[in-house]
CSV table of C-alpha atoms in Angstrom, one decimal:
chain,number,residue,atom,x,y,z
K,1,UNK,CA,41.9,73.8,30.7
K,2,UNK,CA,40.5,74.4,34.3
K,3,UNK,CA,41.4,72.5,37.2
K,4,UNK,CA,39.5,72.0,40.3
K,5,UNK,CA,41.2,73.0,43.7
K,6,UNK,CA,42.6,69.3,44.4
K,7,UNK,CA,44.2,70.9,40.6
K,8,UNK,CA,42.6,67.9,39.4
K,9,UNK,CA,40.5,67.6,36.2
K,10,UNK,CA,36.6,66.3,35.9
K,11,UNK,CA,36.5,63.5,33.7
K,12,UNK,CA,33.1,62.3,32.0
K,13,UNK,CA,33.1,58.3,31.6
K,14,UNK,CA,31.4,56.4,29.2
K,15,UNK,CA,31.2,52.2,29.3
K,16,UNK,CA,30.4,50.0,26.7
K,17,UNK,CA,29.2,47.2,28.3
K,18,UNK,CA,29.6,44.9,25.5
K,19,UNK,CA,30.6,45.1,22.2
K,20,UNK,CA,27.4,45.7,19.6
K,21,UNK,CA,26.3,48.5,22.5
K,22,UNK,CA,27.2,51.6,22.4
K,23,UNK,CA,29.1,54.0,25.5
K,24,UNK,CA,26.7,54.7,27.7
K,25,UNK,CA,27.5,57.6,30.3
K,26,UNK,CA,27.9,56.7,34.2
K,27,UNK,CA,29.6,59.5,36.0
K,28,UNK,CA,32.4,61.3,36.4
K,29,UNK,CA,35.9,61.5,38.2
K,30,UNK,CA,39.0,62.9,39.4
K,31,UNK,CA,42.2,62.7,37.9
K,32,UNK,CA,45.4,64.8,36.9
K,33,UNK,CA,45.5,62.9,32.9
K,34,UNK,CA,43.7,60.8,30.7
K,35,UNK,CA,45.6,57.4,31.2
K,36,UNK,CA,44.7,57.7,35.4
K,37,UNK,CA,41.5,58.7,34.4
K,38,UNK,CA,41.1,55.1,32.9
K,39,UNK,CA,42.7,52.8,35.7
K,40,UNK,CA,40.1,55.0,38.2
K,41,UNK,CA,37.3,54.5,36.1
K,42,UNK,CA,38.0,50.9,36.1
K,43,UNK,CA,38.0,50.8,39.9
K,44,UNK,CA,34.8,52.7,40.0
K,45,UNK,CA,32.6,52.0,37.3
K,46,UNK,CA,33.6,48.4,36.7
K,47,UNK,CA,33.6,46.5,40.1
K,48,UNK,CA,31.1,43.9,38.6
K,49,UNK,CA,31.9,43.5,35.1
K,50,UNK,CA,30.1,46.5,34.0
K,51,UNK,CA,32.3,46.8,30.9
K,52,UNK,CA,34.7,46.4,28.1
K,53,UNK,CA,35.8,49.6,27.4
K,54,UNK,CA,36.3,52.9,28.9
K,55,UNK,CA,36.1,56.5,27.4
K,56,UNK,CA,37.3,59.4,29.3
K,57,UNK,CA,36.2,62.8,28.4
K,58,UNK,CA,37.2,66.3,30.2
K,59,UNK,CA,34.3,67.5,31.1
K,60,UNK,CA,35.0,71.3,30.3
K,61,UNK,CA,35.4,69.5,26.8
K,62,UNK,CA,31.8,68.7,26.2
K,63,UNK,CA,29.5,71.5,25.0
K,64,UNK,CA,26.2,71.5,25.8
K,65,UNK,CA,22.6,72.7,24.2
K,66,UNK,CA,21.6,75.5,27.1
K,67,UNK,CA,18.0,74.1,28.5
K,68,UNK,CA,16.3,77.2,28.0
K,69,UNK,CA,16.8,76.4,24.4
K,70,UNK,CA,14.7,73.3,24.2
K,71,UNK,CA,11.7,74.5,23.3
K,72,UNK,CA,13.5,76.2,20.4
K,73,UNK,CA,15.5,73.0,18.9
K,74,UNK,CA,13.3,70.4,19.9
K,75,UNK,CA,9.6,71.5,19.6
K,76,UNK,CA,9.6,72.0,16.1
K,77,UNK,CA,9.7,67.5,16.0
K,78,UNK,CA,6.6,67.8,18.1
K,79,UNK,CA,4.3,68.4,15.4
K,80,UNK,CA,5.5,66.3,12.4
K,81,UNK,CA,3.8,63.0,13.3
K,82,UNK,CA,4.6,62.3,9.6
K,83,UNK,CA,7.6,61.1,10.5
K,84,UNK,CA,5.8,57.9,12.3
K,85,UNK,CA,4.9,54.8,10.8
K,86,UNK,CA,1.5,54.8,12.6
K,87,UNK,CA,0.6,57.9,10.8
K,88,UNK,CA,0.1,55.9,7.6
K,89,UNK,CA,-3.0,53.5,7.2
K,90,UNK,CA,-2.1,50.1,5.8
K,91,UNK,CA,-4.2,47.0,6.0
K,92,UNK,CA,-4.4,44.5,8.0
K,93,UNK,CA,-4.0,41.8,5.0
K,94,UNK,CA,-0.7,43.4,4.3
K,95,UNK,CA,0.7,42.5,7.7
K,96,UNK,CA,3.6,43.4,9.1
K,97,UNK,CA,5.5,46.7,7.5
C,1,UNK,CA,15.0,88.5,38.1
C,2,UNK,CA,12.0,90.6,39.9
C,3,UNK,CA,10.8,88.8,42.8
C,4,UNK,CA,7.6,88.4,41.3
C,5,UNK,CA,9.6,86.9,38.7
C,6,UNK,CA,11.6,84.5,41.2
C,7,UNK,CA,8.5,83.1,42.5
C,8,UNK,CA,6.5,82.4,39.0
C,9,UNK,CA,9.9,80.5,38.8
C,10,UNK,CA,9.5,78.8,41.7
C,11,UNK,CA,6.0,77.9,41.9
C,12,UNK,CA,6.7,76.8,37.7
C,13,UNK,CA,9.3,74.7,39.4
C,14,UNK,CA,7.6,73.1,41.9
C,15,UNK,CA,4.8,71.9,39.2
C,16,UNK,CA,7.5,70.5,37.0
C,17,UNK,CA,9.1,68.2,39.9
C,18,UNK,CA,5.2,67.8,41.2
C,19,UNK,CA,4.4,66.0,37.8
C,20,UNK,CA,7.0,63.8,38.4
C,21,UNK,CA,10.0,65.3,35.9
C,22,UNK,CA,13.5,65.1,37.0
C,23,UNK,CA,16.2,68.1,36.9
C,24,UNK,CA,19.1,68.2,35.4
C,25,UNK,CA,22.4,70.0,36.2
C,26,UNK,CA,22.0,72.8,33.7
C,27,UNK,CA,18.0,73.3,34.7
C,28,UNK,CA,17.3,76.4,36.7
C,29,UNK,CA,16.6,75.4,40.0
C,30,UNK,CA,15.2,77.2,43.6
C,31,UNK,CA,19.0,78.6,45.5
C,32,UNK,CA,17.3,76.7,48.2
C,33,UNK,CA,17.2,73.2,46.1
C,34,UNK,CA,20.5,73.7,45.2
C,35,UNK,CA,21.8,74.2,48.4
C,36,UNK,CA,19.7,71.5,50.4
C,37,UNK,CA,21.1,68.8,48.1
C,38,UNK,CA,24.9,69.7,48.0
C,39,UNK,CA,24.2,69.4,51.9
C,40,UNK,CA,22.4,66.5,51.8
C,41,UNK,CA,24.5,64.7,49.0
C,42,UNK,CA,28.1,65.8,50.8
C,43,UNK,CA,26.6,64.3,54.1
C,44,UNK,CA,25.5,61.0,52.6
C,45,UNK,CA,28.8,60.8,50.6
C,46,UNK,CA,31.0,61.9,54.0
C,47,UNK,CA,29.3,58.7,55.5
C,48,UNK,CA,30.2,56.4,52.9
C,49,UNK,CA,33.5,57.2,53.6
C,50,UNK,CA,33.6,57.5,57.3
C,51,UNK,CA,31.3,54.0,57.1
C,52,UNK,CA,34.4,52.1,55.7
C,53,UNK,CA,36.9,53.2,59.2
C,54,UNK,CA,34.6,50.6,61.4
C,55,UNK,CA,34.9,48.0,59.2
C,56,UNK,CA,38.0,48.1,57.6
C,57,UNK,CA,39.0,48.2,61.4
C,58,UNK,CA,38.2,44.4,60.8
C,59,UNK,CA,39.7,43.3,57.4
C,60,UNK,CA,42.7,41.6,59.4
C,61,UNK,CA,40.6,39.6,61.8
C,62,UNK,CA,37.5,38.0,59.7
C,63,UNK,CA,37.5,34.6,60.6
C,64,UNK,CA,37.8,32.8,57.0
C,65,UNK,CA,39.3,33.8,53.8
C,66,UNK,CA,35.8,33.9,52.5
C,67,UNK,CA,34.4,36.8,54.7
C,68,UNK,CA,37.7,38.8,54.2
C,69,UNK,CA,37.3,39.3,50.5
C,70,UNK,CA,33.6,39.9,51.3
C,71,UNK,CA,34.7,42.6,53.7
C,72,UNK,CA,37.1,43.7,51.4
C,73,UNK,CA,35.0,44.1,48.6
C,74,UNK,CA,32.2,46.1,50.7
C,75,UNK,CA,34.7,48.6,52.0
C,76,UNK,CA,35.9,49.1,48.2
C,77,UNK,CA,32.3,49.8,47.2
C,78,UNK,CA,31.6,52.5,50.0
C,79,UNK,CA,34.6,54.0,48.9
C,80,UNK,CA,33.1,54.0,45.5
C,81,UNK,CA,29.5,55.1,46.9
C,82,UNK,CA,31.3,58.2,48.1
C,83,UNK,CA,32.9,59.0,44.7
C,84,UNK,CA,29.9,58.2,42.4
C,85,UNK,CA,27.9,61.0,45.6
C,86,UNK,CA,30.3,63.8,45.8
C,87,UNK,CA,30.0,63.5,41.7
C,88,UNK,CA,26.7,64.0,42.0
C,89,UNK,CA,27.3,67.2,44.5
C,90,UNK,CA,29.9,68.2,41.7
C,91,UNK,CA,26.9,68.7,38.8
C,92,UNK,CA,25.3,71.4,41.6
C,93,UNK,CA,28.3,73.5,41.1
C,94,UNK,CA,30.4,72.6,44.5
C,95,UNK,CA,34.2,71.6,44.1
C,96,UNK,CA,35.1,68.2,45.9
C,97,UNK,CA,37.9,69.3,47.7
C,98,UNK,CA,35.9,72.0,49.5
C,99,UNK,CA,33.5,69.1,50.8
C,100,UNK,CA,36.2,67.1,51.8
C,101,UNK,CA,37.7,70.0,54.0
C,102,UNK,CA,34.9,70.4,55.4
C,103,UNK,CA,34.8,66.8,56.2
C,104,UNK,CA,38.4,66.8,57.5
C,105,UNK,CA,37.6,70.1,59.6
C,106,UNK,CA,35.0,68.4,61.5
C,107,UNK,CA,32.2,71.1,60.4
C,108,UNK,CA,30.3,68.6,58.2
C,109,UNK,CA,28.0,66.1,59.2
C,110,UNK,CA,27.9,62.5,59.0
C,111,UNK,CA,25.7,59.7,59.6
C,112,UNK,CA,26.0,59.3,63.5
C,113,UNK,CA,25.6,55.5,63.3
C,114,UNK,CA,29.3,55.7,62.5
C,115,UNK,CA,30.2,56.5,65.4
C,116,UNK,CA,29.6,53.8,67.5
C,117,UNK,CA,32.2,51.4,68.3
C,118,UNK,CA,32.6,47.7,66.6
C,119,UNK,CA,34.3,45.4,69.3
C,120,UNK,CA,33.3,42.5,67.9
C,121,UNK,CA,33.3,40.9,64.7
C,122,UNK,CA,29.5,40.0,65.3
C,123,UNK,CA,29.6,44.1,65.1
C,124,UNK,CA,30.3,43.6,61.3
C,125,UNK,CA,27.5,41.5,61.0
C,126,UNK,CA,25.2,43.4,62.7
C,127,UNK,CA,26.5,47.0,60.9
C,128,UNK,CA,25.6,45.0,57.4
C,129,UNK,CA,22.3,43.4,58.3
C,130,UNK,CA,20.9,46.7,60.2
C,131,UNK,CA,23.0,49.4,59.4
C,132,UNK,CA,22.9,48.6,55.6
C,133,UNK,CA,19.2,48.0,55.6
C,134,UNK,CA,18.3,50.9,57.0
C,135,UNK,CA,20.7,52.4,54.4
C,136,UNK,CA,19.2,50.5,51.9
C,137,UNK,CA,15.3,51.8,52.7
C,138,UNK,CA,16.3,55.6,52.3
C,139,UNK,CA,18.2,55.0,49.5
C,140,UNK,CA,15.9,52.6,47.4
C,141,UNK,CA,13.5,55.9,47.8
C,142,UNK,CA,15.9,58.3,46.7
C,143,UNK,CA,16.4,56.1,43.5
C,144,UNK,CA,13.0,58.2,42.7
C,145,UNK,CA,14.4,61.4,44.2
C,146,UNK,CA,13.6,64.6,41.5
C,147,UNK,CA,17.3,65.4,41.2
C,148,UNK,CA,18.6,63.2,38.3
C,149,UNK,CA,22.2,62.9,38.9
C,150,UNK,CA,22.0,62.0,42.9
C,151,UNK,CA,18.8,59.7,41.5
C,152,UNK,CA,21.1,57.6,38.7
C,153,UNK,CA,23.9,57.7,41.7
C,154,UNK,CA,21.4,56.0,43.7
C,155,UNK,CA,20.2,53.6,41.5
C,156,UNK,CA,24.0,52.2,41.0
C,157,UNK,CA,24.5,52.2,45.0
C,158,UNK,CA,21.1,50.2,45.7
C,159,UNK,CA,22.8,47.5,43.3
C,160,UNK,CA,25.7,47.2,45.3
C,161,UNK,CA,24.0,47.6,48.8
C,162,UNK,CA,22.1,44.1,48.3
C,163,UNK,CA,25.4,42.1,48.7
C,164,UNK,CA,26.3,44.2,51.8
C,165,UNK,CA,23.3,43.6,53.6
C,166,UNK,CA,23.4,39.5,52.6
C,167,UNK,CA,26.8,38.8,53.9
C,168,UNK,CA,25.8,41.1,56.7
C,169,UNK,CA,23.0,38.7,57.5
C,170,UNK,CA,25.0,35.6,56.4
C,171,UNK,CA,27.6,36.3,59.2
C,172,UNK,CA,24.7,37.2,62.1
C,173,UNK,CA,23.4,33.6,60.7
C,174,UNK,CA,26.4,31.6,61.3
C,175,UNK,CA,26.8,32.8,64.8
C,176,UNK,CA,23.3,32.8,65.7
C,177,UNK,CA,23.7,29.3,64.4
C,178,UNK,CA,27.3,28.8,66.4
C,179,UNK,CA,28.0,27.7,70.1
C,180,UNK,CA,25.6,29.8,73.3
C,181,UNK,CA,29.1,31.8,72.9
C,182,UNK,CA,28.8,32.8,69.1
C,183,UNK,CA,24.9,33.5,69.6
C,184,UNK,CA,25.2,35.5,72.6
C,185,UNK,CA,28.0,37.7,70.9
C,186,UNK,CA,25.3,38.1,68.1
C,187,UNK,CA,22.5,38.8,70.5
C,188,UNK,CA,24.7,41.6,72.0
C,189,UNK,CA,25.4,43.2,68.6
C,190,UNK,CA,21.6,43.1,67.8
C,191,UNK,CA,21.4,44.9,71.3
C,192,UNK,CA,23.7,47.7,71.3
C,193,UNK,CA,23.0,48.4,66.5
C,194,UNK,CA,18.9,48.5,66.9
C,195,UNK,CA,17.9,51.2,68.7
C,196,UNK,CA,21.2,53.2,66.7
C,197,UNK,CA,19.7,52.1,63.2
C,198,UNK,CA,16.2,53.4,64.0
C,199,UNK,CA,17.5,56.5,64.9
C,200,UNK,CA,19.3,56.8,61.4
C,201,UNK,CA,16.4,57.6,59.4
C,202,UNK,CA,16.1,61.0,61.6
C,203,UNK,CA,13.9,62.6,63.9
C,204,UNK,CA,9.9,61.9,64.1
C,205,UNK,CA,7.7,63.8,61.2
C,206,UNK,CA,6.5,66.3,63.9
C,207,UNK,CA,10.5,67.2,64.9
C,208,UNK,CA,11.6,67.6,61.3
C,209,UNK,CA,11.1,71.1,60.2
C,210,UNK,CA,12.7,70.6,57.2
C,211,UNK,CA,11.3,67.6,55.3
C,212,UNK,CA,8.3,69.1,54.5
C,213,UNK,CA,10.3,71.1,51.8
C,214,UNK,CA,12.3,68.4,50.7
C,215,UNK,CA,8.9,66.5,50.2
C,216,UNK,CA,7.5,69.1,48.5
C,217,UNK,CA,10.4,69.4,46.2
C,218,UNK,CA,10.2,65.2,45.8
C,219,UNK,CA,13.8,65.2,47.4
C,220,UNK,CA,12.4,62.9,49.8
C,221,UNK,CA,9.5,60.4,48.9
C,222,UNK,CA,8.6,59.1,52.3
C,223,UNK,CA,8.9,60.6,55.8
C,224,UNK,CA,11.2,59.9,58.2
C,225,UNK,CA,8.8,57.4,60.5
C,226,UNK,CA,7.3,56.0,57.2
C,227,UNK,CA,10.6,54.1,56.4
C,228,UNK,CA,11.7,53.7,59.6
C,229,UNK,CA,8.4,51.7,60.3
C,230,UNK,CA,9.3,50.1,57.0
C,231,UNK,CA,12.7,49.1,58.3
C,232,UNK,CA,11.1,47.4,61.5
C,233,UNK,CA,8.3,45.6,59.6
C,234,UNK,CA,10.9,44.0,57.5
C,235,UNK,CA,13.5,43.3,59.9
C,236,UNK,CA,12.0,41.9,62.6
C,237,UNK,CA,11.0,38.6,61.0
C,238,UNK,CA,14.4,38.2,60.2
C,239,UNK,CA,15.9,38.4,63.6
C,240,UNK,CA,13.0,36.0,64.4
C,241,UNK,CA,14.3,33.2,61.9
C,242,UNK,CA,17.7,33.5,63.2
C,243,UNK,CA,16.6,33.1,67.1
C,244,UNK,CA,17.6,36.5,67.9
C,245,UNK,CA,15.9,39.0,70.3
C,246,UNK,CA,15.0,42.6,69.2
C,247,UNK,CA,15.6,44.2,72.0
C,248,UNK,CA,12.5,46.5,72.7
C,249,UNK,CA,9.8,44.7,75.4
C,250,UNK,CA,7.0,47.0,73.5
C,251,UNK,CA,7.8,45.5,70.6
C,252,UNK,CA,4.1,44.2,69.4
C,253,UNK,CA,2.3,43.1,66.1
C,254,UNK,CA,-0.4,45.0,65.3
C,255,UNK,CA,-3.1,43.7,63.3
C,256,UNK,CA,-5.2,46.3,63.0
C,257,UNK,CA,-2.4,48.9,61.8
C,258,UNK,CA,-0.9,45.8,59.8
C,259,UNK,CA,2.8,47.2,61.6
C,260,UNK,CA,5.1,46.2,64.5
C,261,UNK,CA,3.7,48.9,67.6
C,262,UNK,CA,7.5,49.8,68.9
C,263,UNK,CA,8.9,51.5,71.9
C,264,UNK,CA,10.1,55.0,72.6
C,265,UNK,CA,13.3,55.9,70.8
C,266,UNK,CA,15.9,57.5,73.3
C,267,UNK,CA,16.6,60.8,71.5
C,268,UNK,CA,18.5,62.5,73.9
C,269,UNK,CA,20.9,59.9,72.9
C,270,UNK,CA,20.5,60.9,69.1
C,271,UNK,CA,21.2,64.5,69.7
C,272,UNK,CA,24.2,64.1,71.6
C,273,UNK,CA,26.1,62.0,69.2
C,274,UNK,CA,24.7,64.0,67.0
C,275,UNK,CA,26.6,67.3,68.7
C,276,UNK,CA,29.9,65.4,68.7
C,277,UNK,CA,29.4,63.2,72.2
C,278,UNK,CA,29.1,59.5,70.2
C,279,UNK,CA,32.2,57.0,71.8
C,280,UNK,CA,34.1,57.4,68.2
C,281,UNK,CA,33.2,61.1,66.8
C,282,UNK,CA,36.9,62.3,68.1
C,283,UNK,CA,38.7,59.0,66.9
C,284,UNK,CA,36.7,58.4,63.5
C,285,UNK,CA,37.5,62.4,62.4
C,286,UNK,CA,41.1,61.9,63.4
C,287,UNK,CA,41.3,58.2,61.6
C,288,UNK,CA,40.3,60.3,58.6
C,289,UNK,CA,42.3,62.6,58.5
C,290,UNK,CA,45.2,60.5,59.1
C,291,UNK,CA,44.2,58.3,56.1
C,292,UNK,CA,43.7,61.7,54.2
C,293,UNK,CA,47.5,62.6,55.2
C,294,UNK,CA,48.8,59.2,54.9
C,295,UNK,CA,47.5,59.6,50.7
C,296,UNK,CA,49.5,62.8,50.2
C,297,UNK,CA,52.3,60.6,49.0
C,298,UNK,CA,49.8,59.1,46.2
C,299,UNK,CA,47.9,62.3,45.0
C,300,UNK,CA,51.8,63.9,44.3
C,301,UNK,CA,52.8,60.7,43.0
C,302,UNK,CA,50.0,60.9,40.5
C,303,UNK,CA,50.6,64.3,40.1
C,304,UNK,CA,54.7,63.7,38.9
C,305,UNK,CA,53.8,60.8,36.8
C,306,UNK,CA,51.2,62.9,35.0
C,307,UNK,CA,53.2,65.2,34.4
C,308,UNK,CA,56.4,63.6,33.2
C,309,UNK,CA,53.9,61.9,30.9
C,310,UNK,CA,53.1,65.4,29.3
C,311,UNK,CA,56.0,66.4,29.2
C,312,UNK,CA,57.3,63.3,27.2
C,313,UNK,CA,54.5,63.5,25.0
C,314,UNK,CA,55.5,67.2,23.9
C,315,UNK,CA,59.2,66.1,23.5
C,316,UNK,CA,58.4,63.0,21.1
C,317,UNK,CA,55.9,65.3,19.3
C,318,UNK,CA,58.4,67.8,18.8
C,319,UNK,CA,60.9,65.7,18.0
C,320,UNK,CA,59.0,64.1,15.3
């Protein structure tokens, strides 16, 4: 894995601000293992009760979709407005579906 | 890429940020954009973290209990504001620790309203009242600036800025509130921080060469005298409520213009502290890079732990 020059890692941090929400990501840090990467994550993500939990990622761990490959993965969804409720007409009487 | 290519890019780019879209790390972006905001982001996060030396200067002298832990917790959170920035400088492609030496070396820039001095504790006051308000109006506007990582880093700092500028105001309160001694040492804070904190949101529109780009590019949102007039506008009433002086005779309400009129801003004084002649640019850098030297011993510390962690890991793995 590749270090930075202070020959510390990137991590990617993810909260979960309460249980029943998922991790949401906030940022990233600096730290030479996983369990460090935790206690700074606290002190810098958490100051005001932001969360409950903690995930640390490396961040040469994640693999991204390249953006010059959107219009190829996600344009094909933008035509299928079949796959919306509003595309089917119900009546009113029905109410609610 | 062709140049004719480059600028189709370019001109493609500018629409997209035009229409109000925000860019991602991974997004092709101008050279230009790239390299305006690692500047711009490693400045702002290089005075978050020379912003904590004039306070923390203070931490052993608040007066109560209750505005040490306030002062305590503020110095934490620039410390914090600096990591969640030079994060943000990170997703551009630049490595921390170069930013930092260039810190340390004394060849990056700061916010120049660091160094002036804080002799008294009405200082700290003063520093989270003005100093943080003006802070706070160029940093609410970059909450909508196009780059989305320095945006969401902004959006988290404007949270925490609200408390700083409160207790700033709290403690300018209580002495504008104490004995003719108390008010006058709050009177001479507001004297020597004003004409500083207008100066922090740069140059006049006609001397800035370079925010037209950065406008353009929706870096910035609002020009330089546009938020300082904001700043004045807002403050002024406050100083007002607490029986304090602004300390500018051409002050002036202006109906018509629906602004305060101000005076002349001495800029001479701006671009000298600017160039390195402030009272504190020499002892601010060298309080740094003590405190940078004085964490060696934690960085190696974290270092050995780490890896005596690994390496017991690997033993038990083996072993098992």
């Amino acid at each position: 894995m590749s270090n930075n020059k202070d020959n510390w890692k990137i991590w990617e941090i993810f909260i979960r601000s309460k249980n029943g929400i998922s991790h949401k990501h906030v940022g990233s840090l600096h730290a030479p293992d996983a369990e460090i990467a935790i206690k700074n994550a606290r002190d810098v993500y958490t100051r005001r009760s932001e969360g409950i939990s903690i995930w640390v990622v490396p961040s040469d761990q994640i693999t991204a979709s390249k953006p010059d490959e959107k219009e190829q993965l996600f344009a094909p969804a933008d035509d299928k407005v079949y796959r919306h409720p509003t595309f089917y007409h119900i009546p009113d009487e029905i109410g609610h579906m | 890429m062709s140049k004719e290519e480059m600028l189709d890019m370019e001109a493609r780019f500018e629409r997209y940020v035009a229409a109000e879209n925000k860019v991602e790390p991974k997004d092709w972006m101008p050279e230009k954009y790239r390299k305006t905001l690692i500047r711009q982001i490693s400045q702002h996060a290089h005075s978050e973290v020379v912003g904590m030396l004039p306070e923390a200067n203070w931490i052993t002298r608040a007066p109560s209990l209750r505005r040490k832990v306030a002062l305590l917790a503020k110095v934490q959170d620039e410390a914090g504001h600096g990591l969640y920035l030079y994060s943000a400088a990170e997703t551009m492609g630049a490595d921390r620790q170069d930013l930092i030496e260039d810190l340390l070396s004394g060849k990056a820039k700061y916010s120049s309203i660091f160094n002036y001095p804080t002799p008294t504790w009405a200082d700290i006051g003063a520093i989270g009242w003005l100093v943080d308000g003006a802070a706070i109006a160029n940093q609410v506007m970059l909450c909508r600036t196009s780059y989305g990582p320095y945006a969401r880093a902004m959006v988290r700092i404007c949270k925490e800025e609200s408390f700083h500028q409160r207790q700033g105001y709290e403690i300018m309160m209580a002495l504008a509130a104490g004995t003719p001694a108390q008010k006058k040492m709050a009177q001479d804070a507001l004297n020597r921080w004003w004409w500083p904190s207008l100066m922090m949101f740069g140059p006049t529109d006609e001397n800035s060469p370079n925010s037209a780009l950065s406008m353009k590019w929706r870096i910035k949102r609002k020009s330089n005298d546009e938020l300082r007039q904001e700043f004045i506008d807002k403050t002024v009433p406050q100083a007002e409520f607490i029986g304090l002086t602004v300390p500018d005779p051409d002050l002036k309400w202006n109906e018509e213009r629906g602004h305060y009129d101000f005076g002349e801003i001495d800029w001479q004084e701006f671009y000298d502290v600017i160039a390195g002649n402030g009272k504190c640019n020499k002892q601010r850098l060298h309080a740094r890079n003590v405190a940078h030297d004085n964490g060696r011993w934690v960085r190696e510390a974290a270092n050995a732990y780490a890896e005596k962690q690994a390496k017991r890991r690997k033993e038990e793995s083996s072993a098992a």
